[in-house]
Coordinates of C-alpha atoms and ligand atoms in Angstrom, one line a residue:
X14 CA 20.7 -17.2 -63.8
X15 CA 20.6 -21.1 -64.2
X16 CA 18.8 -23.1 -67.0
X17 CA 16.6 -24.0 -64.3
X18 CA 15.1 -21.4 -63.1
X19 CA 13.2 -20.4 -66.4
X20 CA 9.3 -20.3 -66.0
X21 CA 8.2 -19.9 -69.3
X22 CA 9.7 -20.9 -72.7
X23 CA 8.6 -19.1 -76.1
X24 CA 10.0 -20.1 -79.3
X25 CA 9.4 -19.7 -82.6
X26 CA 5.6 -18.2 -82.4
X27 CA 4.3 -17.3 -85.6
X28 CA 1.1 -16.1 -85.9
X29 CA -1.2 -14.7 -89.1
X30 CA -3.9 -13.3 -89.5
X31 CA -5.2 -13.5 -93.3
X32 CA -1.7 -14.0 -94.4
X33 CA -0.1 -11.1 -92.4
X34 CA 2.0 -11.9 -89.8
X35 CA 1.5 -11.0 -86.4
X36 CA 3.9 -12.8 -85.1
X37 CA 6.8 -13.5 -87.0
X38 CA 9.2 -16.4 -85.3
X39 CA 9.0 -14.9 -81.3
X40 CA 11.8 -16.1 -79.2
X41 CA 12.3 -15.5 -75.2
X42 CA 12.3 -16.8 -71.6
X43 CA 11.3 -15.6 -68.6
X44 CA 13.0 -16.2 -65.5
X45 CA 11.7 -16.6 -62.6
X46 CA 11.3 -13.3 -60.1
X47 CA 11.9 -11.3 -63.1
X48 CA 10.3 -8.2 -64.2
X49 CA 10.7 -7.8 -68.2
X50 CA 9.4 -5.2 -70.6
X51 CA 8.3 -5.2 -73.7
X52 CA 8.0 -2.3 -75.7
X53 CA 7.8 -1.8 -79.6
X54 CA 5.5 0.5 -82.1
X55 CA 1.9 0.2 -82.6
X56 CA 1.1 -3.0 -84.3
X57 CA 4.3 -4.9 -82.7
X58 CA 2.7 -8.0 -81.7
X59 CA 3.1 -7.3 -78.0
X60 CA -0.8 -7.6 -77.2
X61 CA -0.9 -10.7 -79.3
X62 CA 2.0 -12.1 -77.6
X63 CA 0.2 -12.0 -74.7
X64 CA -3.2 -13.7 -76.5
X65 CA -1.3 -16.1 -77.3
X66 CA 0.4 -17.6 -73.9
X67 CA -3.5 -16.9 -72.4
X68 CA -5.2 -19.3 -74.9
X69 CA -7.0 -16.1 -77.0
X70 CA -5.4 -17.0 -79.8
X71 CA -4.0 -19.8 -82.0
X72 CA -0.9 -20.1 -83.5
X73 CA 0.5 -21.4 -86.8
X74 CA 3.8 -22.8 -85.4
X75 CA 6.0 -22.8 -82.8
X76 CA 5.8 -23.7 -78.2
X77 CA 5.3 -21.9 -75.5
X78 CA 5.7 -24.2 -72.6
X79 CA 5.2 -22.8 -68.7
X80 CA 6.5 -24.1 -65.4
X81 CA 4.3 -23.8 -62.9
X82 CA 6.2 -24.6 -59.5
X83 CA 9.5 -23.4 -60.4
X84 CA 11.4 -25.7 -57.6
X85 CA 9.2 -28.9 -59.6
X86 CA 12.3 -29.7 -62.1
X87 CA 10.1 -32.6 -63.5
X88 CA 9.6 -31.8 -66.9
X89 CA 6.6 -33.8 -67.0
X90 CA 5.0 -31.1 -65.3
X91 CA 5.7 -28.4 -67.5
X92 CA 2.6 -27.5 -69.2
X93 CA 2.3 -27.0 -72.9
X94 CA -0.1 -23.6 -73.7
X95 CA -0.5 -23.7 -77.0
X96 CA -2.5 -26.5 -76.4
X97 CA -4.9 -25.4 -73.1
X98 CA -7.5 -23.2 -73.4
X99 CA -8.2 -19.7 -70.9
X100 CA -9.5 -21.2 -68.1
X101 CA -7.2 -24.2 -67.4
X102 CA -4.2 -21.7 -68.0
X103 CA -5.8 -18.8 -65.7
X104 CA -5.8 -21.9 -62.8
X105 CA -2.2 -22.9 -63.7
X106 CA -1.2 -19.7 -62.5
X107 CA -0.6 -17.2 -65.7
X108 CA -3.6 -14.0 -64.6
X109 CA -3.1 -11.2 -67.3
X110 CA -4.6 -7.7 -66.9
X111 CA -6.2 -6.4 -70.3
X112 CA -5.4 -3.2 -71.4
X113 CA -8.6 -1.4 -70.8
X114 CA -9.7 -1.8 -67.0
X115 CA -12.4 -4.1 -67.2
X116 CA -14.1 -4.7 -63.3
X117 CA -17.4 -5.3 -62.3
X118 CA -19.0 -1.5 -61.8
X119 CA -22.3 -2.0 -60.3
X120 CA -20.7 -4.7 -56.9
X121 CA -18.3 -2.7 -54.8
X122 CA -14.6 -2.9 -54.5
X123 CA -14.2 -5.5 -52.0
X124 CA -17.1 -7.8 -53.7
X125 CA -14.7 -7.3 -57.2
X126 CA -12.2 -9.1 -55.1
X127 CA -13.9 -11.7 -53.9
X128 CA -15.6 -12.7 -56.5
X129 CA -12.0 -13.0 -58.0
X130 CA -11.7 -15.3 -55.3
X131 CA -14.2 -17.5 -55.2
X132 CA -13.8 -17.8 -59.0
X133 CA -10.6 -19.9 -58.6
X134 CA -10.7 -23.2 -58.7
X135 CA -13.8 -24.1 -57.7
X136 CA -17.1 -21.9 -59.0
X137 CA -18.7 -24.1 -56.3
X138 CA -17.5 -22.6 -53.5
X139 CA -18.8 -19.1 -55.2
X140 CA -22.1 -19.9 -53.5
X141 CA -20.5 -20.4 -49.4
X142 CA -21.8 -18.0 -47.4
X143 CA -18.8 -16.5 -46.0
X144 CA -14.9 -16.1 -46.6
X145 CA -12.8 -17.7 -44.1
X146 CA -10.4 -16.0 -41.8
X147 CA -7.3 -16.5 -43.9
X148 CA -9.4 -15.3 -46.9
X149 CA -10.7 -12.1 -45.5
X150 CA -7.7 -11.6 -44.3
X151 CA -5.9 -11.6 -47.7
X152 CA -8.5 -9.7 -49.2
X153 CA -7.9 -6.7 -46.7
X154 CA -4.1 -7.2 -46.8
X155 CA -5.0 -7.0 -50.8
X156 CA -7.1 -4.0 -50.7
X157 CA -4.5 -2.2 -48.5
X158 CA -1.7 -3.7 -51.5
X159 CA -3.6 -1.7 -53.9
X160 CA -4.5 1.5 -52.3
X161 CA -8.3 1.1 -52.1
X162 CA -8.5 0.2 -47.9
X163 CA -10.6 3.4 -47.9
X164 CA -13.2 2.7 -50.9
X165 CA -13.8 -0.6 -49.9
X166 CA -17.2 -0.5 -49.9
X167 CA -17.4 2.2 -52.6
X168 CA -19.3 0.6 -56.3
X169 CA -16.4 0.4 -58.7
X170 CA -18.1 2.3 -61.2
X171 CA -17.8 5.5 -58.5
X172 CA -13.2 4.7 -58.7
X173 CA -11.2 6.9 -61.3
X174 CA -9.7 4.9 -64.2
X175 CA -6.5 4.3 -62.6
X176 CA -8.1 3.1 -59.3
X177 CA -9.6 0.8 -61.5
X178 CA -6.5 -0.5 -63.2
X179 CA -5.4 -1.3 -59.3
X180 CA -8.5 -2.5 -58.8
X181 CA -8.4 -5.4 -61.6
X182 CA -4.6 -6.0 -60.7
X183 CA -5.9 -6.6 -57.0
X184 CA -8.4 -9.1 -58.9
X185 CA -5.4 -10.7 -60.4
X186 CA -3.7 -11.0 -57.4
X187 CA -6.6 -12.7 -55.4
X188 CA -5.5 -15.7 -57.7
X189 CA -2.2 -15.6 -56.4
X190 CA -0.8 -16.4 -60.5
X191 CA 3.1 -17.2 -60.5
X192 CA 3.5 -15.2 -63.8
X193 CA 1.3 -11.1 -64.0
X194 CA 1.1 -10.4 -67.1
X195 CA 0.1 -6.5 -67.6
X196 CA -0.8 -5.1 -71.1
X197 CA 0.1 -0.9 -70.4
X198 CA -0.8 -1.1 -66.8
X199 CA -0.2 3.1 -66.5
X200 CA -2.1 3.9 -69.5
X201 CA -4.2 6.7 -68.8
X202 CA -3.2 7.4 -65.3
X203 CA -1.8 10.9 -63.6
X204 CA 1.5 10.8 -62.7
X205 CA 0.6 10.3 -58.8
X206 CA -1.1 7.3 -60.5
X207 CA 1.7 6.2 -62.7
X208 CA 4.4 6.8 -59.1
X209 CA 1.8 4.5 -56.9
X210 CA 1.8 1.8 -59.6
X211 CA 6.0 1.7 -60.1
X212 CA 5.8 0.8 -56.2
X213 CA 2.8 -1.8 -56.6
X214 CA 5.4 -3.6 -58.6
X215 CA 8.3 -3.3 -56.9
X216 CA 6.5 -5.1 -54.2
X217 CA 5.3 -7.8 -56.6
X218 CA 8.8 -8.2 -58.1
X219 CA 10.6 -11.1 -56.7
X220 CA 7.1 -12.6 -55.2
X221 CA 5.9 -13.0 -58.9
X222 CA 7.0 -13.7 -62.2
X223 CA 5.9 -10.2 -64.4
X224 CA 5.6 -9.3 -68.1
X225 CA 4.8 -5.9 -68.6
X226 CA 4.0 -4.2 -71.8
X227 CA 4.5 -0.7 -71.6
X228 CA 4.8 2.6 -73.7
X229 CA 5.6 4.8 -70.9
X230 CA 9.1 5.2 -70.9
X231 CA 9.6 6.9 -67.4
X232 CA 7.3 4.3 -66.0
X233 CA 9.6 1.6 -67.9
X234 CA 12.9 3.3 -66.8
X235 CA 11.8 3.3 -63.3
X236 CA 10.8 -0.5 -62.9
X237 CA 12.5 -2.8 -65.4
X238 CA 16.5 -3.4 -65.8
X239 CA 15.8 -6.1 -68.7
X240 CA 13.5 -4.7 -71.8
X241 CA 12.6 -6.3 -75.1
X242 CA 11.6 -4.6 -78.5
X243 CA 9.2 -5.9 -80.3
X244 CA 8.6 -5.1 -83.7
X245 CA 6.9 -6.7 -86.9
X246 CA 6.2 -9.5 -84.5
X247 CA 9.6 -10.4 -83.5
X248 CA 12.4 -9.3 -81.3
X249 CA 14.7 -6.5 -82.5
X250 CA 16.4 -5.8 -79.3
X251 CA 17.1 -6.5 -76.0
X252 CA 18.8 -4.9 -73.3
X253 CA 18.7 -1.7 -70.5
X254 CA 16.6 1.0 -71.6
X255 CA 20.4 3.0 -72.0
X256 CA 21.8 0.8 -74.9
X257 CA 18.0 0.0 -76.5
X258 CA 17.1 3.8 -76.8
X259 CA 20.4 4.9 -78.5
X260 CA 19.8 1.8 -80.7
X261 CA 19.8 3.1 -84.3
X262 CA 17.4 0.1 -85.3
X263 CA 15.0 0.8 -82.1
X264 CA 14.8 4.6 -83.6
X265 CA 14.3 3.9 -86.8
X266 CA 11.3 0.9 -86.0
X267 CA 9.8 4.0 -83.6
X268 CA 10.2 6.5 -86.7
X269 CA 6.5 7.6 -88.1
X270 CA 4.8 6.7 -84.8
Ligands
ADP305 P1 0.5 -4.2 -80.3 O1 -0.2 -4.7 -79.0 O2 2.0 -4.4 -80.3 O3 0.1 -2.8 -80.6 P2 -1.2 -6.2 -81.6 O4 -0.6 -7.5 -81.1 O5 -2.4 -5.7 -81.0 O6 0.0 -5.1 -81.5 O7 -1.4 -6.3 -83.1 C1 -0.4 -6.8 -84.0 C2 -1.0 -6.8 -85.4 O8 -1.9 -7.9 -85.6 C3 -1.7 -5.5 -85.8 O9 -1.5 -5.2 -87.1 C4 -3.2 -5.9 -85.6 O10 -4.0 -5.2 -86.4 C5 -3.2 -7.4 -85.9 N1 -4.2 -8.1 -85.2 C6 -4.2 -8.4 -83.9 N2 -5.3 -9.1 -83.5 C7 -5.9 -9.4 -84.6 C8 -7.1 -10.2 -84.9 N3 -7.8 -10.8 -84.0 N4 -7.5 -10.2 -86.2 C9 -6.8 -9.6 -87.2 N5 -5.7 -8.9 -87.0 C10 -5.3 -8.8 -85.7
MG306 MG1 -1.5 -3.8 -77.6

């Protein structure tokens, strides 16, 4: 892949909290269209990795810069995240999914979506009446994406967990982001669940930019070629999930987990 076609640009992240690092000096880019992993022992950094490019948290040192249109080559527009805050990044097109599902139980599954919606942009337009065509439109097309055609009108609160992972990744998508990032999308789910979510992203994957964090390693095999280890707050390898798990320093960083 070209130089050019990099969306986001991490380097050097170091973060501490009361003196211990979190984040120890984090180098990567994303490509464009790419799906990439990241997987590494309790404690790794990955979830504040991901607090990090949303705004959650501050860093000591380093950049993280995101491009937002990847065919604008104007670096001008590349925006610098490390210095926006949630909001103005969630609109610039990075929508993260927590780890624990986290959707609005008492409105149903189709009103979770739209209010997804309507919350982009402009909290103004929260108050129209009625969705346009093209809108309802991509909120049924969206529903059907994520299984849930059937329990549209169903409260959340009445879907299983894993529904309501899909549920808040449908959210996600309603903002059409350029860059998902998912922190341990199957966690919790049967393995019906887990197979319905590996083809969620397979149709994502090329349409979106995605991070995943995952400790599934089935799940992981299934959907990513590229994976990183994180460990200590830093990379320790990179590769297929062949040459990282006969890695003698991934097995020893996974040793007394
Ligand atoms: P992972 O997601 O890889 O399991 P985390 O990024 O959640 O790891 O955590 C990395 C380390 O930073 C852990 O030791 C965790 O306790 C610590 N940590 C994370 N967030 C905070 C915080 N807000 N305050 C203090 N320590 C934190
Ligand atoms: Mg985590």
């Amino acid at each position: 892949l070209k130089n050019s076609d990099i969306v986001l640009y991490v380097e050097n992240l170091t973060v501490s909290f009361d003196g211990f690092k979190a984040l120890n000096d984090l180098t990567f880019y994303l490509n464009s269209g790419e799906l990439r992993c990241f997987i590494g022992p309790n404690g790794a950094g990955k979830s504040t990795m991901m607090d990090v490019l949303t705004g959650k948290t501050k860093v000591d040192s380093g950049s993280a810069w995101f491009v937002p249109d990847v065919k604008d080559k104007n670096p001008r527009n590349m925006l610098n995240l490390l210095e926006m805050d949630e909001v103005s990044i969630a609109n610039a097109g990075i929508g993260r999914k927590f780890q624990k599902p986290s959707v609005f139980e008492t409105i149903s599954v189709a009103q979770n979506l739209e209010l997804a919606l309507r919350c982009k942009r402009n909290i103004l337009s929260a108050y129209r009446a009625k969705l346009d065509s093209e809108q309802s439109d991509f909120l049924l097309s969206t529903l059907e994406r994520i299984k849930l055609s059937d329990k549209a009108n169903d409260l959340a609160s009445s879907l299983s967990h894993g529904q309501k992972q899909w549920l808040e990744i449908g959210m996600l998508l309603m903002q059409k982001p350029s860059l998902i990032m998912l922190d341990e999308p199957v966690a919790g789910m049967t393995p019906e669940e887990i197979d319905m979510t590996i083809d969620l992203l397979y149709e994502l994957e090329g349409e979106n930019t995605i991070m995943v964090i995952e400790h599934d390693m089935d799940f992981i095999r299934a959907i990513a070629n590229q994976v990183v280890v994180l460990n200590q707050g830093t990379v320790l390898a990179e590769g297929d999930m062949d040459c990282i798990q006969s890695n003698p320093k991934v097995i020893e960083a996974y040793l007394g987990e």
